[in-house]
């Protein structure tokens, strides 16, 4: 038998689109969306059993750029190696998903590129308050955390003065979306990670210099062409 079972891209895309349609809008302290039941359960399982060792980072400087070489992006090579990466990437690249992102988030997806990262954060990782660069048309974090403390591993939210105002839920298979802007401060406060904080970050990007981070470097998002 083949394990794990991975749903087909069309099935993943349909499930994902339904989650986007149900997204709850929140405008405090800035515009963002919350989602539940984002991926099919079988897809979550297939991601979690990927044979990719979490990077042992120790203390970090509050940015992810400090360990770029140890990050895991869904690249053409990873798509060739693992069916779950191929099928997930095809689903997120699909016109149906792109159109729904446009409708839900009021963005222009045509001509952007898919950037998807599988993160496995360990104790010592933290992120200083920061804003995403405008080349990211949107940022979506999907929480795949498990364990008794995982609910506290959500993204920290700050106001325009970088004062902490709240934290996204990190309940399993939920997600948060926001768009780059002057006041979209977010981060991850220093706190223990007893286990592995697993999540996916999904972006559609424009004018992206690091082409080796893209799922389909030569295939932009299209609203009509698979």
Short mmCIF file of C-alpha atoms in Angstrom, two decimals, residues 37-163:
data_model
loop_
_atom_site.label_atom_id
_atom_site.label_comp_id
_atom_site.label_asym_id
_atom_site.label_seq_id
_atom_site.Cartn_x
_atom_site.Cartn_y
_atom_site.Cartn_z
CA UNK A 37 -10.91 23.44 8.60
CA UNK A 38 -8.50 24.71 5.97
CA UNK A 39 -7.06 21.44 4.61
CA UNK A 40 -8.62 17.98 4.27
CA UNK A 41 -7.59 15.86 7.25
CA UNK A 42 -5.72 13.39 5.04
CA UNK A 43 -3.63 16.23 3.63
CA UNK A 44 -2.73 17.39 7.14
CA UNK A 45 -1.55 13.88 7.97
CA UNK A 46 0.54 13.67 4.81
CA UNK A 47 2.24 16.98 5.62
CA UNK A 48 2.95 16.03 9.22
CA UNK A 49 4.66 12.75 8.28
CA UNK A 50 6.99 14.32 5.71
CA UNK A 51 10.50 12.99 6.45
CA UNK A 52 11.94 16.47 6.94
CA UNK A 53 13.92 17.00 10.13
CA UNK A 54 13.09 20.24 11.99
CA UNK A 55 16.07 22.60 12.05
CA UNK A 56 17.62 22.84 15.51
CA UNK A 57 18.08 26.58 15.64
CA UNK A 58 18.85 27.34 19.26
CA UNK A 59 18.64 31.07 19.97
CA UNK A 60 17.70 33.20 16.97
CA UNK A 61 17.79 36.93 16.25
CA UNK A 62 14.05 37.44 15.80
CA UNK A 63 14.03 37.01 12.01
CA UNK A 64 13.72 34.05 9.66
CA UNK A 65 16.27 35.46 7.22
CA UNK A 66 19.03 34.52 9.66
CA UNK A 67 18.58 30.84 8.76
CA UNK A 68 17.36 31.01 5.15
CA UNK A 69 19.49 28.05 4.07
CA UNK A 70 17.67 25.76 6.53
CA UNK A 71 14.14 26.74 5.56
CA UNK A 72 11.81 24.36 3.69
CA UNK A 73 10.05 25.84 0.68
CA UNK A 74 7.87 23.81 -1.66
CA UNK A 75 10.17 23.93 -4.67
CA UNK A 76 10.20 21.95 -7.94
CA UNK A 77 12.64 19.53 -6.28
CA UNK A 78 10.40 18.96 -3.26
CA UNK A 79 7.43 18.52 -5.59
CA UNK A 80 9.32 15.80 -7.44
CA UNK A 81 10.25 14.00 -4.23
CA UNK A 82 6.94 14.06 -2.35
CA UNK A 83 3.43 13.62 -3.81
CA UNK A 84 1.92 15.71 -1.00
CA UNK A 85 4.05 18.70 -2.02
CA UNK A 86 3.13 18.27 -5.69
CA UNK A 87 -0.60 17.95 -5.06
CA UNK A 88 -0.76 20.77 -2.54
CA UNK A 89 1.16 23.10 -4.85
CA UNK A 90 -1.08 22.26 -7.81
CA UNK A 91 -4.16 22.96 -5.67
CA UNK A 92 -2.87 26.34 -4.47
CA UNK A 93 -1.84 27.22 -8.03
CA UNK A 94 -5.29 26.41 -9.43
CA UNK A 95 -7.55 29.08 -10.97
CA UNK A 96 -10.36 28.19 -8.55
CA UNK A 97 -8.20 28.95 -5.52
CA UNK A 98 -6.72 32.09 -7.10
CA UNK A 99 -10.18 33.44 -7.94
CA UNK A 100 -11.38 32.81 -4.39
CA UNK A 101 -8.35 34.59 -2.93
CA UNK A 102 -9.24 37.55 -5.14
CA UNK A 103 -12.85 37.53 -3.93
CA UNK A 104 -12.14 36.98 -0.23
CA UNK A 105 -9.13 39.27 0.14
CA UNK A 106 -9.72 41.81 -2.65
CA UNK A 107 -6.36 41.19 -4.28
CA UNK A 108 -5.14 40.78 -7.86
CA UNK A 109 -3.76 37.26 -8.22
CA UNK A 110 -3.19 37.09 -11.99
CA UNK A 111 0.52 37.02 -12.79
CA UNK A 112 1.72 36.40 -9.24
CA UNK A 113 3.77 33.38 -8.16
CA UNK A 114 3.12 30.77 -5.50
CA UNK A 115 5.48 30.73 -2.52
CA UNK A 116 4.78 28.09 0.13
CA UNK A 117 6.93 27.27 3.15
CA UNK A 118 6.67 24.40 5.63
CA UNK A 119 7.89 25.65 9.00
CA UNK A 120 8.90 23.50 11.95
CA UNK A 121 9.83 25.89 14.73
CA UNK A 122 11.63 24.61 17.80
CA UNK A 123 12.48 26.12 21.17
CA UNK A 124 14.46 29.34 20.83
CA UNK A 125 12.62 30.61 17.76
CA UNK A 126 10.93 33.99 18.06
CA UNK A 127 10.01 36.78 15.67
CA UNK A 128 10.28 40.46 16.45
CA UNK A 129 7.30 42.66 15.48
CA UNK A 130 7.54 43.20 11.74
CA UNK A 131 5.52 44.02 8.65
CA UNK A 132 5.59 41.98 5.47
CA UNK A 133 7.05 43.51 2.35
CA UNK A 134 4.62 44.68 -0.38
CA UNK A 135 5.93 42.02 -2.79
CA UNK A 136 3.79 39.59 -0.76
CA UNK A 137 0.29 40.13 -2.14
CA UNK A 138 -1.06 38.34 0.92
CA UNK A 139 0.31 36.24 3.76
CA UNK A 140 -1.51 33.17 5.06
CA UNK A 141 -0.37 31.09 8.02
CA UNK A 142 -1.95 27.65 8.46
CA UNK A 143 -1.44 26.14 11.90
CA UNK A 144 -0.62 22.43 12.03
CA UNK A 145 0.53 22.44 15.65
CA UNK A 146 -0.19 19.52 17.97
CA UNK A 147 0.34 18.94 21.68
CA UNK A 148 -1.02 20.31 24.96
CA UNK A 149 0.58 23.76 24.57
CA UNK A 150 0.01 24.18 20.84
CA UNK A 151 -3.01 26.47 21.19
CA UNK A 152 -0.68 29.17 22.56
CA UNK A 153 1.60 29.10 19.52
CA UNK A 154 -0.40 31.52 17.38
CA UNK A 155 0.88 34.70 15.73
CA UNK A 156 1.13 37.75 17.99
CA UNK A 157 -0.69 40.88 16.79
CA UNK A 158 0.42 44.47 17.47
CA UNK A 159 -1.10 47.92 16.91
CA UNK A 160 0.49 50.69 14.87
CA UNK A 161 2.71 51.57 17.85
CA UNK A 162 3.93 47.96 18.04
CA UNK A 163 2.04 47.37 21.28
#
